[in-house]
Amino acid sequence: MENVAELTKWILLCICLSRCAYARLILEEPRIHFLNPGDSVQNNNPGLKTYCHNATSKYLTHMWRTMTMHLNINSDSYVLYDGKTPHEIHQKYDENDKSWSLNLFDTGKHRQFKVNPFENTCIGVYVDSPNESGYIITLIETRVNVWRLTMMMVGITVFWCAKILSHNSLFYYACGILFGVTLSVVILIYMAGKLIPRGKTMYVVFAASMSLYVAKMLWENMQLIVMQYREWAMWYVLVTSLISFVICYRFGPVTNTRTKQIIQWFLQLIGLVLVYYSSYFHEASFSCCVVFILLYNFPKVALERTKKYW
């Protein structure tokens, strides 16, 4: 009997020592990791871990440079926090723990995060379950992002061809159809929101929050919805496009000169916005916008002044 009690005592002691060693290992493990392009960090322990990237120097050769953090995890039981510093990550984590069930700081169950290479960026990953805490996070650099380069080219084209597009009937009908389809979707969302009962301020805030949440879920699952309800989506687009075309055909293309001028300015503004947001190097993209405006307007002024001397 004494041998059994002694054996039990040693077993309990070994269990306690192993738990203490495991807890010490978790506490000694770094909670903040600073990543460089190409770095990968593997995690196997629960809790909050913060992964940061320090801002890099700005050069014109890095104008279309982008970075992406990839999270390779098999589970969905994790929470994400984003911020500029580790302190901001921990602050959001603490506020989230003290808040109610609606997670206002969760950035979503995303596995890829766009990182501004010219700003300090941090991502916090919190995993509660030890059995589902294994994941690998990697920072990948793209020296020339084709999408952002294409975005700038489209912006430049729209800016320089705005006058031609504002006088083009085909462009008028295409924009009218696109606007009609988009407006019909907005009306559907508005009508769905009318089904939510209105009441006191708290209920209105809750309804608005739920509406935003539903809109976000619809946007994130838009491709899946279109694939599952392909025929319905196709017929919806065809019907709304036909109605929009009939309305545009009824009123006809724009003929007023001032209205065409306003459309031209609006298109040029859209082009400049595309150019500005085509790069994380906003100083360089803003300089490009200024140069395009000067090149577009100054030659006309110079030509008019030279004609006076002739």
Short mmCIF file of C-alpha atoms in Angstrom, two decimals:
data_model
loop_
_atom_site.label_atom_id
_atom_site.label_comp_id
_atom_site.label_asym_id
_atom_site.label_seq_id
_atom_site.Cartn_x
_atom_site.Cartn_y
_atom_site.Cartn_z
CA MET A 1 0.00 0.00 0.00
CA GLU A 2 2.86 2.32 0.85
CA ASN A 3 4.52 1.51 -2.49
CA VAL A 4 1.35 2.48 -4.38
CA ALA A 5 1.11 5.78 -2.51
CA GLU A 6 4.78 6.48 -3.18
CA LEU A 7 4.36 5.68 -6.87
CA THR A 8 1.31 7.95 -7.08
CA LYS A 9 3.25 10.73 -5.42
CA TRP A 10 6.07 10.46 -7.96
CA ILE A 11 3.62 10.39 -10.87
CA LEU A 12 1.89 13.55 -9.65
CA LEU A 13 5.25 15.20 -9.13
CA CYS A 14 6.32 14.37 -12.70
CA ILE A 15 3.04 15.75 -14.06
CA CYS A 16 3.47 18.98 -12.11
CA LEU A 17 7.07 19.38 -13.27
CA SER A 18 6.11 18.77 -16.90
CA ARG A 19 3.32 21.35 -16.71
CA CYS A 20 5.67 23.87 -15.11
CA ALA A 21 8.26 23.27 -17.81
CA TYR A 22 5.61 23.69 -20.53
CA ALA A 23 4.33 26.91 -18.96
CA ARG A 24 7.87 28.25 -18.66
CA LEU A 25 8.54 27.39 -22.30
CA ILE A 26 5.46 29.33 -23.37
CA LEU A 27 6.41 32.33 -21.24
CA GLU A 28 9.98 32.38 -22.51
CA GLU A 29 8.91 32.14 -26.15
CA PRO A 30 8.97 35.54 -27.88
CA ARG A 31 5.51 37.02 -28.37
CA ILE A 32 6.59 39.62 -30.94
CA HIS A 33 8.30 38.71 -34.21
CA PHE A 34 9.71 41.24 -36.68
CA LEU A 35 9.62 39.83 -40.20
CA ASN A 36 11.65 40.64 -43.27
CA PRO A 37 10.65 39.66 -46.83
CA GLY A 38 10.93 35.89 -47.20
CA ASP A 39 10.87 35.14 -43.45
CA SER A 40 8.64 32.39 -42.06
CA VAL A 41 7.71 31.80 -38.42
CA GLN A 42 6.13 28.61 -37.13
CA ASN A 43 3.96 28.62 -34.02
CA ASN A 44 2.78 25.62 -32.01
CA ASN A 45 1.60 27.26 -28.79
CA PRO A 46 -1.71 28.97 -27.93
CA GLY A 47 -2.07 32.61 -27.04
CA LEU A 48 -1.55 35.95 -28.77
CA LYS A 49 1.45 36.32 -31.08
CA THR A 50 2.30 39.56 -32.87
CA TYR A 51 4.08 39.73 -36.23
CA CYS A 52 5.40 43.10 -37.39
CA HIS A 53 7.20 44.59 -40.37
CA ASN A 54 9.22 47.78 -40.04
CA ALA A 55 8.90 50.47 -42.70
CA THR A 56 11.48 50.45 -45.49
CA SER A 57 13.06 53.37 -47.34
CA LYS A 58 11.17 54.93 -50.24
CA TYR A 59 12.73 54.83 -53.69
CA LEU A 60 11.17 55.36 -57.11
CA THR A 61 12.22 51.83 -58.06
CA HIS A 62 9.94 50.57 -55.25
CA MET A 63 6.90 52.46 -56.50
CA TRP A 64 4.84 49.33 -57.25
CA ARG A 65 6.34 47.25 -54.49
CA THR A 66 3.89 45.33 -52.28
CA MET A 67 4.11 42.84 -49.41
CA THR A 68 1.70 40.16 -48.24
CA MET A 69 1.55 38.15 -45.03
CA HIS A 70 0.34 34.58 -45.60
CA LEU A 71 -1.17 32.65 -42.70
CA ASN A 72 -1.06 28.90 -43.20
CA ILE A 73 -3.43 27.40 -40.63
CA ASN A 74 -5.81 24.46 -40.82
CA SER A 75 -8.25 25.71 -38.19
CA ASP A 76 -10.75 28.58 -38.19
CA SER A 77 -10.68 29.07 -34.42
CA TYR A 78 -8.42 32.11 -34.42
CA VAL A 79 -8.82 35.87 -34.07
CA LEU A 80 -6.87 38.53 -35.95
CA TYR A 81 -5.92 42.05 -34.89
CA ASP A 82 -4.20 44.69 -37.00
CA GLY A 83 -2.36 47.85 -36.00
CA LYS A 84 0.75 49.96 -36.39
CA THR A 85 2.59 48.84 -33.23
CA PRO A 86 2.59 45.81 -30.91
CA HIS A 87 1.15 48.04 -28.18
CA GLU A 88 -1.86 48.80 -30.38
CA ILE A 89 -2.35 45.08 -31.03
CA HIS A 90 -2.34 44.27 -27.31
CA GLN A 91 -4.64 47.21 -26.60
CA LYS A 92 -7.20 45.93 -29.11
CA TYR A 93 -6.82 42.43 -27.68
CA ASP A 94 -7.50 43.67 -24.13
CA GLU A 95 -10.48 45.76 -25.22
CA ASN A 96 -11.88 42.83 -27.16
CA ASP A 97 -11.63 40.55 -24.13
CA LYS A 98 -13.57 43.06 -22.05
CA SER A 99 -16.23 43.69 -24.69
CA TRP A 100 -19.38 41.69 -25.47
CA SER A 101 -19.73 38.90 -27.99
CA LEU A 102 -19.69 41.13 -31.10
CA ASN A 103 -16.03 41.30 -32.10
CA LEU A 104 -15.50 44.85 -33.36
CA PHE A 105 -11.74 44.53 -33.84
CA ASP A 106 -11.60 41.22 -35.66
CA THR A 107 -10.33 41.77 -39.22
CA GLY A 108 -11.99 38.57 -40.43
CA LYS A 109 -10.95 34.98 -41.12
CA HIS A 110 -8.50 36.00 -43.79
CA ARG A 111 -5.36 34.07 -44.64
CA GLN A 112 -3.64 36.85 -46.61
CA PHE A 113 -2.97 40.39 -45.41
CA LYS A 114 -1.71 43.25 -47.56
CA VAL A 115 1.17 45.08 -45.91
CA ASN A 116 2.25 48.63 -46.71
CA PRO A 117 6.03 48.28 -47.18
CA PHE A 118 6.60 51.95 -46.30
CA GLU A 119 4.73 51.90 -42.96
CA ASN A 120 5.07 49.99 -39.71
CA THR A 121 2.51 47.21 -39.74
CA CYS A 122 1.60 44.56 -37.17
CA ILE A 123 -0.75 41.59 -37.26
CA GLY A 124 -1.84 39.80 -34.09
CA VAL A 125 -2.90 36.15 -34.21
CA TYR A 126 -4.72 34.73 -31.19
CA VAL A 127 -5.35 30.99 -30.87
CA ASP A 128 -7.07 29.67 -27.76
CA SER A 129 -6.98 25.90 -28.20
CA PRO A 130 -3.57 24.15 -27.79
CA ASN A 131 -4.69 21.42 -30.21
CA GLU A 132 -5.32 23.95 -33.02
CA SER A 133 -2.48 26.38 -32.37
CA GLY A 134 -0.15 25.22 -35.12
CA TYR A 135 0.36 27.62 -38.00
CA ILE A 136 3.04 29.20 -40.19
CA ILE A 137 3.09 32.88 -41.12
CA THR A 138 5.21 34.09 -44.05
CA LEU A 139 6.02 37.56 -45.40
CA ILE A 140 6.21 37.61 -49.21
CA GLU A 141 7.46 40.56 -51.26
CA THR A 142 6.34 41.45 -54.79
CA ARG A 143 8.77 43.90 -56.37
CA VAL A 144 6.41 44.93 -59.19
CA ASN A 145 2.73 44.33 -58.50
CA VAL A 146 1.11 43.83 -61.90
CA TRP A 147 -2.34 44.78 -60.60
CA ARG A 148 -1.15 48.13 -59.25
CA LEU A 149 0.84 48.85 -62.41
CA THR A 150 -2.28 48.09 -64.47
CA MET A 151 -4.28 50.33 -62.14
CA MET A 152 -1.94 53.24 -62.91
CA MET A 153 -2.08 52.59 -66.66
CA VAL A 154 -5.89 52.57 -66.56
CA GLY A 155 -5.90 55.79 -64.54
CA ILE A 156 -3.59 57.52 -67.03
CA THR A 157 -5.72 56.32 -69.96
CA VAL A 158 -8.96 57.53 -68.36
CA PHE A 159 -7.40 60.91 -67.52
CA TRP A 160 -6.09 61.58 -71.03
CA CYS A 161 -9.11 60.13 -72.87
CA ALA A 162 -11.75 61.73 -70.63
CA LYS A 163 -12.80 64.25 -73.28
CA ILE A 164 -13.22 61.56 -75.93
CA LEU A 165 -15.15 59.29 -73.56
CA SER A 166 -17.47 62.11 -72.47
CA HIS A 167 -18.54 62.58 -76.12
CA ASN A 168 -18.85 58.84 -76.90
CA SER A 169 -22.38 57.40 -77.09
CA LEU A 170 -21.20 53.81 -76.53
CA PHE A 171 -19.47 54.85 -73.32
CA TYR A 172 -22.67 56.60 -72.25
CA TYR A 173 -24.76 53.45 -72.66
CA ALA A 174 -22.14 51.23 -71.00
CA CYS A 175 -21.93 53.50 -67.94
CA GLY A 176 -25.72 53.78 -67.82
CA ILE A 177 -26.14 50.00 -67.78
CA LEU A 178 -23.44 49.56 -65.14
CA PHE A 179 -24.98 52.28 -63.00
CA GLY A 180 -28.43 50.73 -63.35
CA VAL A 181 -27.29 47.26 -62.28
CA THR A 182 -25.37 48.69 -59.31
CA LEU A 183 -28.29 50.88 -58.27
CA SER A 184 -30.65 47.91 -58.37
CA VAL A 185 -28.38 46.00 -55.96
CA VAL A 186 -28.30 49.00 -53.63
CA ILE A 187 -32.11 49.21 -53.74
CA LEU A 188 -32.37 45.50 -52.87
CA ILE A 189 -30.09 45.98 -49.87
CA TYR A 190 -32.12 49.01 -48.80
CA MET A 191 -35.39 47.09 -49.08
CA ALA A 192 -33.90 44.22 -47.07
CA GLY A 193 -32.86 46.73 -44.41
CA LYS A 194 -36.45 48.00 -44.22
CA LEU A 195 -37.48 44.55 -43.01
CA ILE A 196 -35.46 45.07 -39.82
CA PRO A 197 -37.75 46.61 -37.18
CA ARG A 198 -36.95 50.19 -36.22
CA GLY A 199 -37.07 51.39 -32.65
CA LYS A 200 -34.92 53.12 -30.14
CA THR A 201 -31.39 54.29 -30.81
CA MET A 202 -29.83 51.07 -29.52
CA TYR A 203 -31.91 48.98 -31.89
CA VAL A 204 -31.03 51.27 -34.79
CA VAL A 205 -27.31 50.94 -34.02
CA PHE A 206 -27.65 47.18 -33.70
CA ALA A 207 -29.57 46.98 -36.98
CA ALA A 208 -26.93 49.10 -38.74
CA SER A 209 -24.15 46.90 -37.37
CA MET A 210 -25.92 43.74 -38.48
CA SER A 211 -26.57 45.27 -41.92
CA LEU A 212 -22.87 46.05 -42.33
CA TYR A 213 -21.99 42.54 -41.18
CA VAL A 214 -24.40 40.96 -43.67
CA ALA A 215 -23.11 43.21 -46.48
CA LYS A 216 -19.54 42.20 -45.63
CA MET A 217 -20.43 38.50 -45.65
CA LEU A 218 -22.20 38.88 -49.00
CA TRP A 219 -19.21 40.66 -50.51
CA GLU A 220 -16.73 38.05 -49.23
CA ASN A 221 -18.89 35.18 -50.54
CA MET A 222 -19.99 36.89 -53.76
CA GLN A 223 -18.11 34.44 -55.98
CA LEU A 224 -19.61 31.44 -54.17
CA ILE A 225 -23.11 32.91 -54.42
CA VAL A 226 -22.73 33.58 -58.15
CA MET A 227 -21.46 30.04 -58.77
CA GLN A 228 -24.27 28.38 -56.81
CA TYR A 229 -27.03 30.60 -58.23
CA ARG A 230 -25.52 31.16 -61.65
CA GLU A 231 -28.79 31.17 -63.60
CA TRP A 232 -30.52 33.54 -61.18
CA ALA A 233 -27.55 35.91 -61.21
CA MET A 234 -27.36 35.81 -65.02
CA TRP A 235 -31.07 36.56 -65.45
CA TYR A 236 -30.90 39.32 -62.84
CA VAL A 237 -28.01 41.02 -64.64
CA LEU A 238 -29.69 40.63 -68.04
CA VAL A 239 -33.04 42.04 -66.89
CA THR A 240 -31.54 45.00 -65.02
CA SER A 241 -29.19 45.70 -67.93
CA LEU A 242 -32.09 45.69 -70.38
CA ILE A 243 -34.13 48.04 -68.19
CA SER A 244 -31.13 50.37 -67.80
CA PHE A 245 -30.52 50.36 -71.57
CA VAL A 246 -34.17 51.22 -72.28
CA ILE A 247 -34.04 54.14 -69.84
CA CYS A 248 -30.76 55.42 -71.33
CA TYR A 249 -32.16 55.04 -74.86
CA ARG A 250 -35.31 56.90 -73.87
CA PHE A 251 -33.39 59.97 -72.68
CA GLY A 252 -30.59 59.61 -75.23
CA PRO A 253 -26.91 60.59 -74.93
CA VAL A 254 -25.87 63.83 -73.29
CA THR A 255 -26.01 66.81 -75.65
CA ASN A 256 -25.47 69.75 -73.30
CA THR A 257 -21.92 71.10 -73.56
CA ARG A 258 -21.59 71.93 -69.88
CA THR A 259 -22.85 68.49 -68.87
CA LYS A 260 -20.22 66.91 -71.11
CA GLN A 261 -17.60 69.13 -69.49
CA ILE A 262 -18.70 67.99 -66.03
CA ILE A 263 -18.53 64.34 -67.13
CA GLN A 264 -15.03 64.97 -68.48
CA TRP A 265 -13.86 66.49 -65.20
CA PHE A 266 -15.43 63.62 -63.25
CA LEU A 267 -13.63 61.04 -65.41
CA GLN A 268 -10.34 62.90 -65.02
CA LEU A 269 -10.85 62.93 -61.25
CA ILE A 270 -11.42 59.16 -61.31
CA GLY A 271 -8.24 58.72 -63.35
CA LEU A 272 -6.21 60.77 -60.87
CA VAL A 273 -7.65 58.77 -57.95
CA LEU A 274 -6.62 55.53 -59.66
CA VAL A 275 -3.11 56.88 -60.22
CA TYR A 276 -2.81 58.06 -56.61
CA TYR A 277 -3.92 54.74 -55.09
CA SER A 278 -1.91 52.62 -57.54
CA SER A 279 1.11 52.78 -55.22
CA TYR A 280 1.84 52.72 -51.49
CA PHE A 281 4.47 55.38 -52.28
CA HIS A 282 1.86 58.15 -52.13
CA GLU A 283 4.36 61.00 -52.47
CA ALA A 284 5.48 59.63 -55.84
CA SER A 285 1.94 58.89 -57.05
CA PHE A 286 0.79 62.38 -56.01
CA SER A 287 3.71 63.88 -57.95
CA CYS A 288 2.59 61.90 -60.99
CA CYS A 289 -0.90 63.37 -60.65
CA VAL A 290 0.52 66.91 -60.52
CA VAL A 291 2.71 66.26 -63.58
CA PHE A 292 -0.24 64.90 -65.56
CA ILE A 293 -2.35 67.94 -64.70
CA LEU A 294 0.45 70.31 -65.75
CA LEU A 295 1.13 68.44 -68.99
CA TYR A 296 -2.58 68.39 -69.82
CA ASN A 297 -3.22 72.11 -69.25
CA PHE A 298 0.04 74.02 -69.83
CA PRO A 299 0.61 73.11 -73.49
CA LYS A 300 -2.81 74.55 -74.36
CA VAL A 301 -2.06 77.82 -72.54
CA ALA A 302 1.38 78.08 -74.17
CA LEU A 303 -0.12 77.41 -77.62
CA GLU A 304 -2.79 80.08 -77.15
CA ARG A 305 -0.20 82.65 -76.08
CA THR A 306 2.02 81.93 -79.08
CA LYS A 307 -0.96 82.40 -81.40
CA LYS A 308 -1.40 85.95 -80.07
CA TYR A 309 2.11 86.87 -81.21
CA TRP A 310 1.42 85.50 -84.68
#
